Coordinates of C-alpha atoms in Angstrom, one line a residue:
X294 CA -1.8 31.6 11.4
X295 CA -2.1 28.2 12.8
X296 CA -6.2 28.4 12.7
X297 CA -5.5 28.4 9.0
X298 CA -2.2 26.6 8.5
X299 CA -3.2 24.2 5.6
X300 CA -4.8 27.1 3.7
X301 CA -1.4 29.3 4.2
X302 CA 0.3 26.4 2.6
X303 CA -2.0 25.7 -0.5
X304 CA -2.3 29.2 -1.2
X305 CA 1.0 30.6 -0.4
X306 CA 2.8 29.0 -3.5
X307 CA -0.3 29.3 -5.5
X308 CA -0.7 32.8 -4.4
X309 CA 3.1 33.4 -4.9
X310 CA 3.4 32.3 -8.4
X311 CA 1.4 35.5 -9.4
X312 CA 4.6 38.1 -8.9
X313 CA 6.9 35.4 -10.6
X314 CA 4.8 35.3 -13.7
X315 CA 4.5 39.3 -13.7
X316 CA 8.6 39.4 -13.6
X317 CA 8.0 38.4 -17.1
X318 CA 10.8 37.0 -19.3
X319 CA 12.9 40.5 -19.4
X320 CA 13.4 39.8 -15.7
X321 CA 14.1 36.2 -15.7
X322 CA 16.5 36.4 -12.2
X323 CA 14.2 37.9 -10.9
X324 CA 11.6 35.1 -11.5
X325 CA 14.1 32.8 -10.4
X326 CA 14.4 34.8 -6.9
X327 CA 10.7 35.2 -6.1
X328 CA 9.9 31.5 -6.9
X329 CA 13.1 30.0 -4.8
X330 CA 11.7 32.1 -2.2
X331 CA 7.9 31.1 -2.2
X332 CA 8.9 27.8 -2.3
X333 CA 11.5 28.1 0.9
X334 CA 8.6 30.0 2.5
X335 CA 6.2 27.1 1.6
X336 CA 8.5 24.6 3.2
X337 CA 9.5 27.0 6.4
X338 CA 5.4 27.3 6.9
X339 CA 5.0 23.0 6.1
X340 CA 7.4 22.8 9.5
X341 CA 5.1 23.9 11.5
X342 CA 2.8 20.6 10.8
X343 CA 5.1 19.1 13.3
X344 CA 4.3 22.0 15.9
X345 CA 0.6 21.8 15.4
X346 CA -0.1 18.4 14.9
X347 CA 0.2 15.4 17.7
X348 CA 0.9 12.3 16.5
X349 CA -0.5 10.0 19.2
X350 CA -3.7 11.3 19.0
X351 CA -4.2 10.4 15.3
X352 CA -7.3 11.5 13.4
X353 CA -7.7 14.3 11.6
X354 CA -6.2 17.6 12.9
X355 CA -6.1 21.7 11.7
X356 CA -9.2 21.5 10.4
X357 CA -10.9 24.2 8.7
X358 CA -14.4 24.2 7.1
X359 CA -16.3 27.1 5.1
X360 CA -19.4 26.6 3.3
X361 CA -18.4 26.7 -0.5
X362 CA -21.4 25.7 -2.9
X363 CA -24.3 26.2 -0.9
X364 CA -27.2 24.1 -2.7
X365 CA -24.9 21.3 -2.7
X366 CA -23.4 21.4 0.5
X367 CA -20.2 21.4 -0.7
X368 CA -17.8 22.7 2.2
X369 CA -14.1 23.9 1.8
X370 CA -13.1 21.5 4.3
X371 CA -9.5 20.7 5.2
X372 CA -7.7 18.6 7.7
X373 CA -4.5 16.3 7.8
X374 CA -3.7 13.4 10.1
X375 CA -0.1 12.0 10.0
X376 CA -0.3 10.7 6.0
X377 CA -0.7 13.7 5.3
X378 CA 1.4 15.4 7.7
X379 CA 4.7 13.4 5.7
X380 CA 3.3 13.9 2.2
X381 CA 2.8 17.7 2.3
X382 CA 6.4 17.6 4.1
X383 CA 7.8 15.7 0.8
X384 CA 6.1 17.8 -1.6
X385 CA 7.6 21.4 0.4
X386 CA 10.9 19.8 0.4
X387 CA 11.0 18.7 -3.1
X388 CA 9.4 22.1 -4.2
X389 CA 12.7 23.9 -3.5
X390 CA 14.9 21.4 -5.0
X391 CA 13.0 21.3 -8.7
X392 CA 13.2 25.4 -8.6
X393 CA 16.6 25.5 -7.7
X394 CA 17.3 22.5 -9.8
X395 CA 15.8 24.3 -13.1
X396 CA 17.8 27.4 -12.3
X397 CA 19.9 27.6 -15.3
X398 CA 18.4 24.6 -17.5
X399 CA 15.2 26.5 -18.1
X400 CA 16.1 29.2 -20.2
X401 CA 12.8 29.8 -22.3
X402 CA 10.3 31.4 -20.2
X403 CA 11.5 30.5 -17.0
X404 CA 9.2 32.7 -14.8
X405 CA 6.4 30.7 -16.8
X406 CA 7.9 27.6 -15.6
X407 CA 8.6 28.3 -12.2
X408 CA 5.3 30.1 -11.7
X409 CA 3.6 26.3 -13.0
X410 CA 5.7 24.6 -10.5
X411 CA 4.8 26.5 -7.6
X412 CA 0.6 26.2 -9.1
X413 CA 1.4 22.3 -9.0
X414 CA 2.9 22.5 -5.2
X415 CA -0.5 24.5 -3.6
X416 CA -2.7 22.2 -5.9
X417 CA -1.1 19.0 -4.5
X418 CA -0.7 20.1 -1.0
X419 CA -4.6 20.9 -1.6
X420 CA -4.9 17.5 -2.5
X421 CA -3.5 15.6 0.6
X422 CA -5.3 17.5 2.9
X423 CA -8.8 17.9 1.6
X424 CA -11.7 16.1 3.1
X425 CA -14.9 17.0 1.3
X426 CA -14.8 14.6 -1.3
X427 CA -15.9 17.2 -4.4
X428 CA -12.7 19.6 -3.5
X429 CA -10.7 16.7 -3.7
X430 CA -11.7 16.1 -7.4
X431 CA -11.5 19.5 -8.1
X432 CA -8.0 19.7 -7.1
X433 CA -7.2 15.8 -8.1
X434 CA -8.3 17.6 -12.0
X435 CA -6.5 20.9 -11.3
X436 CA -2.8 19.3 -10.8
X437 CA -3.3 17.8 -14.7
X438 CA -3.0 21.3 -15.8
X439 CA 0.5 22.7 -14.6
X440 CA 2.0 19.2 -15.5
X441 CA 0.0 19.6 -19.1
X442 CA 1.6 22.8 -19.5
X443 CA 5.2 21.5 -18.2
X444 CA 5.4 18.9 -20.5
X445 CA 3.5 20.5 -23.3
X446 CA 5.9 23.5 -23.3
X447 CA 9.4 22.7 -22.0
X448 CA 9.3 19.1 -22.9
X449 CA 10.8 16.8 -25.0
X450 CA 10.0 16.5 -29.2
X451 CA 7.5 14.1 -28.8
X452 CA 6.1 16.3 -25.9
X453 CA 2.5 16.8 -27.9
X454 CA 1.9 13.0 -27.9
X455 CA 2.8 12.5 -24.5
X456 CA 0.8 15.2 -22.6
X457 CA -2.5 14.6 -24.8
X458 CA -1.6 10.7 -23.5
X459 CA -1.1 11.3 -20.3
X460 CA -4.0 14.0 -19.8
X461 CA -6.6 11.8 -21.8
X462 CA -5.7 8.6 -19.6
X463 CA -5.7 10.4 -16.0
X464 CA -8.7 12.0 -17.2
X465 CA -11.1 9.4 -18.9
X466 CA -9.8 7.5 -15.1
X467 CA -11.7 10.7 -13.5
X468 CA -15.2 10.6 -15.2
X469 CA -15.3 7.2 -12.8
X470 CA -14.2 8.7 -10.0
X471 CA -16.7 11.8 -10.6
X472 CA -19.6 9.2 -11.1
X473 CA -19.2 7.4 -8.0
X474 CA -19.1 10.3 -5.7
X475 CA -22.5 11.5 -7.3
X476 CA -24.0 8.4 -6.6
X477 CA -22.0 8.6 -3.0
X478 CA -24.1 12.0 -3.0
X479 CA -27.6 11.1 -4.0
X480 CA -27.2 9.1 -0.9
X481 CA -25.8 11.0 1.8
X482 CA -26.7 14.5 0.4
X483 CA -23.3 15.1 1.6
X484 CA -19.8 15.2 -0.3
X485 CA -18.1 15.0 3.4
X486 CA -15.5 11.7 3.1
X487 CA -16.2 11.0 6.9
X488 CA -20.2 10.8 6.2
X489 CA -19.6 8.9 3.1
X490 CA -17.2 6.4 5.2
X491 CA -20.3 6.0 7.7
X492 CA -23.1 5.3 4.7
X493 CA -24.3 1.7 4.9
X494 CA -23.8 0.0 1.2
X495 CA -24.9 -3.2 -0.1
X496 CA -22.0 -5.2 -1.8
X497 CA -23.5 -4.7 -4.9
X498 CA -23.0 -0.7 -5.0
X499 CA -19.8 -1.6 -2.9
X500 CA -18.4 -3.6 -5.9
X501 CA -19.3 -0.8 -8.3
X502 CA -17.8 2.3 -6.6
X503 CA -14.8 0.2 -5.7
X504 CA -14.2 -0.5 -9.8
X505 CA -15.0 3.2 -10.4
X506 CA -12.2 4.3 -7.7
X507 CA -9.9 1.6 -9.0
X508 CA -10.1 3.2 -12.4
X509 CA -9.5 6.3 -11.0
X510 CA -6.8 6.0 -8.9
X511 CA -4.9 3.3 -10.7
X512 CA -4.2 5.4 -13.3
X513 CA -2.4 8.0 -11.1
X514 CA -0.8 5.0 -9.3
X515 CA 0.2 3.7 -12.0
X516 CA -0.8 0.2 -11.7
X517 CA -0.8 -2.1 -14.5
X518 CA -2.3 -2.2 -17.2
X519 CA -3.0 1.5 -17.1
X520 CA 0.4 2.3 -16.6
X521 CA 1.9 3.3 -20.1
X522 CA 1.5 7.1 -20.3
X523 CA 4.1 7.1 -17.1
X524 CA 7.5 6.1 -19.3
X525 CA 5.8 8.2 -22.8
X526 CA 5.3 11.3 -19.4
X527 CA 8.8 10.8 -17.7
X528 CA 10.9 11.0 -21.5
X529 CA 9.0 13.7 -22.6
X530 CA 8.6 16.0 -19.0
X531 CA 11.8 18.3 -18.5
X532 CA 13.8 17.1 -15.6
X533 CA 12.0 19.1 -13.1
X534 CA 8.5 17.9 -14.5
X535 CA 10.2 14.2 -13.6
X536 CA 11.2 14.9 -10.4
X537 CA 7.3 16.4 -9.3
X538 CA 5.6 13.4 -11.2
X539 CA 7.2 10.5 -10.0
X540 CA 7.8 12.2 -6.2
X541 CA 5.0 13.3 -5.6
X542 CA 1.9 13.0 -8.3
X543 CA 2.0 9.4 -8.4
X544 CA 0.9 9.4 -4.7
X545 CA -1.9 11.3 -5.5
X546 CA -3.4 7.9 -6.7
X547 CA -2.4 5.8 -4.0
X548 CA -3.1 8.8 -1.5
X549 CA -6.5 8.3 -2.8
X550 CA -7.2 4.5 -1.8
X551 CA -6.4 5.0 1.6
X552 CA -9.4 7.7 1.7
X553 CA -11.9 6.3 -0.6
X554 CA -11.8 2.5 -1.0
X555 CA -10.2 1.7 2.1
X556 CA -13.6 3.5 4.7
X557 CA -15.9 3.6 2.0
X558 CA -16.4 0.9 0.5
X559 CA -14.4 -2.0 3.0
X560 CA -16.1 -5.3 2.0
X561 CA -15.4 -4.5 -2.1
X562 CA -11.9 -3.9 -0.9
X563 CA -11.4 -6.9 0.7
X564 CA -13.4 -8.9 -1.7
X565 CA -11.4 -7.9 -4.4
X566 CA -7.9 -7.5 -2.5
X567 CA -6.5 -10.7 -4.3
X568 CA -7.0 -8.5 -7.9
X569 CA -4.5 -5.7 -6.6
X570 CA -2.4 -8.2 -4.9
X571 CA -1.8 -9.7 -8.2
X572 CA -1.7 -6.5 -10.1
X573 CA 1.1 -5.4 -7.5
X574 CA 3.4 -8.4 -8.4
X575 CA 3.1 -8.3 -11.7
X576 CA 4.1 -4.3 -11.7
X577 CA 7.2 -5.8 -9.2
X578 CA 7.9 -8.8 -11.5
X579 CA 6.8 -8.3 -14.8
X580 CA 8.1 -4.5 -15.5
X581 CA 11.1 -4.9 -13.8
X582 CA 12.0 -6.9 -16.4
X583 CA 10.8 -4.8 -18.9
X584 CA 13.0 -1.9 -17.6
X585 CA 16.0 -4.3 -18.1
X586 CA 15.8 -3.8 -21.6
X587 CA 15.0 -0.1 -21.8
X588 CA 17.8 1.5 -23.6
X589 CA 16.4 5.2 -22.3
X590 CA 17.6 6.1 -18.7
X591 CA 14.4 8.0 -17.7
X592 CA 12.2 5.0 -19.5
X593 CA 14.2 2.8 -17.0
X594 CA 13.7 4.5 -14.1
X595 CA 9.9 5.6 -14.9
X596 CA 9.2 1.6 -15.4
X597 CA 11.2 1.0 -12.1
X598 CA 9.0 3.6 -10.6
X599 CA 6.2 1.3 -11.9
X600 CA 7.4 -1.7 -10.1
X601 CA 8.4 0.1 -7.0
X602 CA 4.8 1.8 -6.3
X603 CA 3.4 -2.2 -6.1
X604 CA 4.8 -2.5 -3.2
X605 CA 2.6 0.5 -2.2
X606 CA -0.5 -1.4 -3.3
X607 CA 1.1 -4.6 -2.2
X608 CA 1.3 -3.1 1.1
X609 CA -1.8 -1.4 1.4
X610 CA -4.9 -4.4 0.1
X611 CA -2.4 -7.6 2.2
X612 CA -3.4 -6.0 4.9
X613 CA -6.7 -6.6 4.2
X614 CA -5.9 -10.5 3.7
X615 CA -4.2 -10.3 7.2
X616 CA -7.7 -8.3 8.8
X617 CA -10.1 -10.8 7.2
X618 CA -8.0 -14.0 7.5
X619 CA -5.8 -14.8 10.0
X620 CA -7.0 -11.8 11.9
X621 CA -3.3 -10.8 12.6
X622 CA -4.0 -7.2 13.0
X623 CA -0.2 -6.9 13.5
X624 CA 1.4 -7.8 10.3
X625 CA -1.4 -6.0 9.0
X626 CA -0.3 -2.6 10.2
X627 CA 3.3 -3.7 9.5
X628 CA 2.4 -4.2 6.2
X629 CA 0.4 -0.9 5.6
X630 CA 2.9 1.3 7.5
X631 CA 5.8 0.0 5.0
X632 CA 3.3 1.0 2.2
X633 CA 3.2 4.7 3.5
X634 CA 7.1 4.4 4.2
X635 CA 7.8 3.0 0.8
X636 CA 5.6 6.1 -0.8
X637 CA 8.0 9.0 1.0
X638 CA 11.1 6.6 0.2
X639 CA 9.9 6.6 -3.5
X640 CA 9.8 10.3 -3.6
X641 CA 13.1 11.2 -2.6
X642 CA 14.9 8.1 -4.3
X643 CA 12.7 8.5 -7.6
X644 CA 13.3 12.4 -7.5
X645 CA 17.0 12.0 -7.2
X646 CA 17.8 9.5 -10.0
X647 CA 15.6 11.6 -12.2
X648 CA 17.6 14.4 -11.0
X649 CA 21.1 13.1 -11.8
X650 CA 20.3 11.9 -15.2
X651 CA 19.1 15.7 -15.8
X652 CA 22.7 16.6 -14.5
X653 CA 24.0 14.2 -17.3
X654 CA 21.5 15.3 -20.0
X655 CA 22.3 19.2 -19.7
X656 CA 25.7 18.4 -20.6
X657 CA 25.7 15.8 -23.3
X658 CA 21.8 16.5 -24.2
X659 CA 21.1 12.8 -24.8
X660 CA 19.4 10.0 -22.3
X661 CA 20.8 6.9 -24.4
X662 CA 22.7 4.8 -22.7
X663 CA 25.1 3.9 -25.3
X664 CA 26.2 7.0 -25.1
X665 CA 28.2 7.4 -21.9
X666 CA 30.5 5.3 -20.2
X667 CA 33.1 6.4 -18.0
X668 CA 31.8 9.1 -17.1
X669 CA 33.3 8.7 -13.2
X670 CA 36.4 9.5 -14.9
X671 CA 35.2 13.0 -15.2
X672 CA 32.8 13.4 -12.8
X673 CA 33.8 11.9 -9.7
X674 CA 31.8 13.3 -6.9
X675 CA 28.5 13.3 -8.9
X676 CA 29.5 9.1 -9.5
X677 CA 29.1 9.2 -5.5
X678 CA 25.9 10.5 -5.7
X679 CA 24.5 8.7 -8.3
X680 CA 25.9 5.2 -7.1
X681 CA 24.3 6.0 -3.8
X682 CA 20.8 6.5 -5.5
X683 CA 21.0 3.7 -7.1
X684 CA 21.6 1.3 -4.5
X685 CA 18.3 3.0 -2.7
X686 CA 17.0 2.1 -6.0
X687 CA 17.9 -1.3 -5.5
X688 CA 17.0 -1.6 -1.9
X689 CA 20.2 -1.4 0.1
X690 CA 20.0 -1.8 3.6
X691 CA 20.8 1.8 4.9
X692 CA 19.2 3.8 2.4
X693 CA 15.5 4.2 2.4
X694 CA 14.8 2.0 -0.6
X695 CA 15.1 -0.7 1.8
X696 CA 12.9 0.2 5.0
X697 CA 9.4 0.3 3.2
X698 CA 9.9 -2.8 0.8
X699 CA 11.6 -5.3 4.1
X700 CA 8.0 -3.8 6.1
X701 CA 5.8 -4.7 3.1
X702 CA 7.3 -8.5 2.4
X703 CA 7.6 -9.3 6.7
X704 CA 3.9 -8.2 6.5
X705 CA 3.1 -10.8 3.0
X706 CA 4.7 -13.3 3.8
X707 CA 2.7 -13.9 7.7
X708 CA -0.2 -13.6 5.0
X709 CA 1.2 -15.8 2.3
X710 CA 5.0 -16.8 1.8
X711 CA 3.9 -17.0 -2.0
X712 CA 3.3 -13.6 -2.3
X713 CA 6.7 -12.5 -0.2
X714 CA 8.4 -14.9 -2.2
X715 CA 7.7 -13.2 -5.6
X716 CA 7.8 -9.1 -3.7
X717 CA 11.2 -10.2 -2.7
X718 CA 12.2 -10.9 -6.3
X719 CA 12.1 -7.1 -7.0
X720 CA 15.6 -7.1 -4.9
X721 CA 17.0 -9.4 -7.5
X722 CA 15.4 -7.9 -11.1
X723 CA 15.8 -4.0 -9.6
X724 CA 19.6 -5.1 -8.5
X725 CA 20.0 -6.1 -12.2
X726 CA 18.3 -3.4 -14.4
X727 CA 19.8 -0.3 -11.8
X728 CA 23.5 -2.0 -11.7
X729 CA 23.5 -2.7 -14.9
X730 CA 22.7 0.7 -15.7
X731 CA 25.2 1.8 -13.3
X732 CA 27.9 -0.4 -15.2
X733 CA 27.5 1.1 -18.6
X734 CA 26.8 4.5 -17.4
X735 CA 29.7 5.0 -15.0
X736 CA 32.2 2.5 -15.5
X737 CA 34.7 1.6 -18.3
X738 CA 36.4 3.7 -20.1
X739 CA 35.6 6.5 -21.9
X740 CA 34.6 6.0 -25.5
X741 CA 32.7 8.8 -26.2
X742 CA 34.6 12.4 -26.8
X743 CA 31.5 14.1 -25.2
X744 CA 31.8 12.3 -22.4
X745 CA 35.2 13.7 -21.6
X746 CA 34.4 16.9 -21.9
X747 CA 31.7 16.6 -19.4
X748 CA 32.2 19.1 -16.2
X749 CA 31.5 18.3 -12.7
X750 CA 28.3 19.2 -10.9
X751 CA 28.7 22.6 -9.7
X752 CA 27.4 24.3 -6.1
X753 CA 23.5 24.5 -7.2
X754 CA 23.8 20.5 -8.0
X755 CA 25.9 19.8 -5.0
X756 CA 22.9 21.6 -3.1
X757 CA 20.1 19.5 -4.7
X758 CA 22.0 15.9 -4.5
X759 CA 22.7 16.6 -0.9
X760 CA 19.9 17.6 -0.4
X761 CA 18.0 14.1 -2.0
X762 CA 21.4 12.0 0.2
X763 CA 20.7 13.3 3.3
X764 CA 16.5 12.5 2.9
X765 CA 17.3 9.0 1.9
X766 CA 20.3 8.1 3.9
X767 CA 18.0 9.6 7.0
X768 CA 14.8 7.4 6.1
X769 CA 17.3 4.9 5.4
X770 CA 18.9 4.6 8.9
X771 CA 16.3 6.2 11.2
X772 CA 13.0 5.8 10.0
X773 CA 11.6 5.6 13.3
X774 CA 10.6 9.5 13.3
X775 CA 8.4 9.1 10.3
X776 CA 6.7 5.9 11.6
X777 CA 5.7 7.4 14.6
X778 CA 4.4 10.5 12.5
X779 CA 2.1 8.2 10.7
X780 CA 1.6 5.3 13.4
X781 CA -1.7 6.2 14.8
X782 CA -3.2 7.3 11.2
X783 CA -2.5 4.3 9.7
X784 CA -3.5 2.2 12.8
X785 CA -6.8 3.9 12.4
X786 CA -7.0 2.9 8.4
X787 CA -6.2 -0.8 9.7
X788 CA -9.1 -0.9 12.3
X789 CA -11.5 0.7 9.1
X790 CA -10.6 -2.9 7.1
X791 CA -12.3 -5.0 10.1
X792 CA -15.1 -3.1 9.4
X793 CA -18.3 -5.0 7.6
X794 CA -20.8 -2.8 6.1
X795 CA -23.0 -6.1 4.8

């Protein structure tokens, strides 16, 4: 089994959701059962990446490599190193939660929707451990189509609009992508991401396939400008569509620039690392305060999700300042492993708050946040929950929200206390949008008669917000477990940006 670990674990969900859809909707328990027990399965499996793979030896491990297309030399080739060790980890873990979170909500077709969630899980885990370069855009295209069919069936009334906007954007992003690894291939005659890392390009064609993977990738990110399917996605996307998206999909694009720009195309990267540095603030700056005014909860926390991913590109591209400046190799893998712990914190803390207002929307059926207030008063332990996900959300020390971001500004300011000075303002602008959400959500008294007629979580929403504390209180207070996990990979990916190719 553990010659073919990574394979288990794509196909095993994908594999699984096969029985779930045949339970068919006169059995919709037993769809429930199946899919809760794939995706424990999956996660039981995912456990034994930290069995198999050594962490101080870094670089790629488990591989496997089969000879797919023949007359291109395209290879099923897998492999993970300690990135991808934690993200296949995160996106086991919050595969249970979104089944047993939809347990009861999804009442139309449910062994439909649970078999699409458990297609998404392989398809991702696919992603983050692929390393020939055309079965990662085959599977960076195939995770569109569960999330089309997520939001296009159980989603909100605007659902239409908001899938054909989010598959258009992600999609016209990937033609770019496509393009660029074609070229890639016409020169290599290989689609192998190590051999492509190794191929000597001029700055020219650097500069090119760098804008092409930009494209790509940003959009998945999102960064800004190419960030407003993400809020038009998270309002429309049924609570367990939320949860996947912003935990896990959104790394897909950052996943992405960390093994494509970063070895392929170094110089471009670091030529252009000023760009992204500047898009990154102005995602932290700019759209937190846009999410100060958002009247929506999930628009609020999609455009905080928005700000917090710059700090993932933030993170990543100052390291390349700190590599071609100064030279202070130091900061620079400070700076890129608070990236990579800022993307897991993201996950859980993102995934929660989605989560919780879900709780609050299956009961009073609106996400307006005139509409509540008070609603401690009736639901005190789910108030402790939420309050604790949103001081992650705002960066308290403790909680995981805080470990990745504190890495990322150390690391910008050695490079340029400008910079820090404007990443740290996120603790001020997210402090205001989450605890003024918190204050008209929670506290006061109770003006609405809905809202008093709300009931507390019950045991299968106990199970999932547990679940999402213990992840972020544990990241938050001993995050030394996960750093290690990804310590020599990203170590590796910091030696790559000293590398000239011109």
């Amino acid at each position: 089994m553990f010659n073919h670990l990574l394979s288990l674990l794509i196909w095993l969900p994908v594999a699984g959701a096969i029985p779930v859809l045949l339970a068919g909707s006169t059995r919709p328990n037993l769809a429930r059962w199946l899919s809760l027990l794939v995706a424990v399965l999956t996660f039981a499996v995912s456990l034994f990446l930290l069995l198999q793979y050594h962490p101080d030896a870094g670089g790629m491990q488990l591989t496997e490599s089969y000879l797919w297309i023949a007359s291109w030399g395209v290879h099923y080739s897998l492999a993970a190193d300690g990135i991808s060790v934690a993200l296949i980890l995160m996106t086991t873990f919050v595969g249970i939660l979104v089944i047993a979170g939809a347990w009861e909500v999804i009442q139309d077709k449910p062994h439909q929707y649970m078999a699409a969630m458990l297609m998404l899980e392989g398809l991702l885990i696919g992603v983050f451990c692929a390393t020939d370069a055309l079965l990662f855009y085959a599977l960076f295209e195939a995770i569109l189509i569960p999330m089309f069919i997520l939001i296009g069936i159980w989603g909100g009334p605007r659902r239409v609009y908001a899938t054909l906007k989010f598959f258009i954007y992600t999609f016209f992003g990937s033609v770019f992508m496509l393009i660029a690894l074609l070229y890639l291939y016409q020169k290599a005659h290989t689609f192998d991401i190590a051999t492509l890392a190794a191929l000597p390009l001029t700055m020219k064609e650097q500069t090119w396939i760098f804008f092409a993977f930009l494209i790509a990738f940003a959009i998945k990110v999102p960064m800004v400008p190419v960030h407003t399917w993400l809020p038009d996605a998270h309002v429309e996307a049924p609570t367990g569509g939320s949860v996947v998206l912003a935990a896990v999909m959104l790394k897909v694009g950052t996943y992405g620039m960390l093994r494509f720009i970063l070895p392929i195309v170094p110089d471009a990267g670091a030529h252009f690392a000023w760009l992204i540095i500047v898009l990154s603030l102005i995602a932290i700056v700019y759209i937190g305060y846009v999410a100060l005014v958002q009247e929506d909860m999930k628009k609020l926390v999609a455009y905080s999700s928005v700000a917090h991913m710059g700090f993932v590109t933030l993170g990543i591209f100052i390291a390349f300042l700190l590599v071609r400046g100064p030279g202070n190799g130091d900061m620079a893998l400070l700076g890129m492993q608070g990236a990579m712990v800022q993307m897991i914190s993201h996950g859980f803390v993102s995934g929660a708050m989605f989560t919780c207002i879900g709780v609050m929307y299956d009961r009073m059926h609106t996400r307006q946040i005139k509409d509540y207030g008070g609603v401690i008063n009736v639901m005190p332990w789910f108030g402790f929950f939420y309050v604790l996900f949103a001081m992650a959300n705002c960066g308290l020390p403790g909680t995981s929200g805080f470990v990745g971001e504190f890495m990322v500004i150390l690391a910008s300011f050695a490079a340029n206390p400008w910079i820090a000075l404007f990443a740290a303002f996120t603790l001020i602008i997210g402090a205001a949008y989450t605890l003024w959400l918190v204050k008209r959500v929670l506290w006061g008294d109770i003006t609405n008669p809905h809202v008093a007629e709300m009931k507390e979580i019950n045991g299968r929403e106990t199970f999932v917000l547990v679940s999402f504390a213990a992840a972020v209180l544990a990241l938050g207070i001993w995050p030394q477990p996960l750093v290690h996990l990804m310590n020599s990979s990203v170590l590796q990916l910091v030696q790559q940006l000293a590398i000239h190719k011109i």
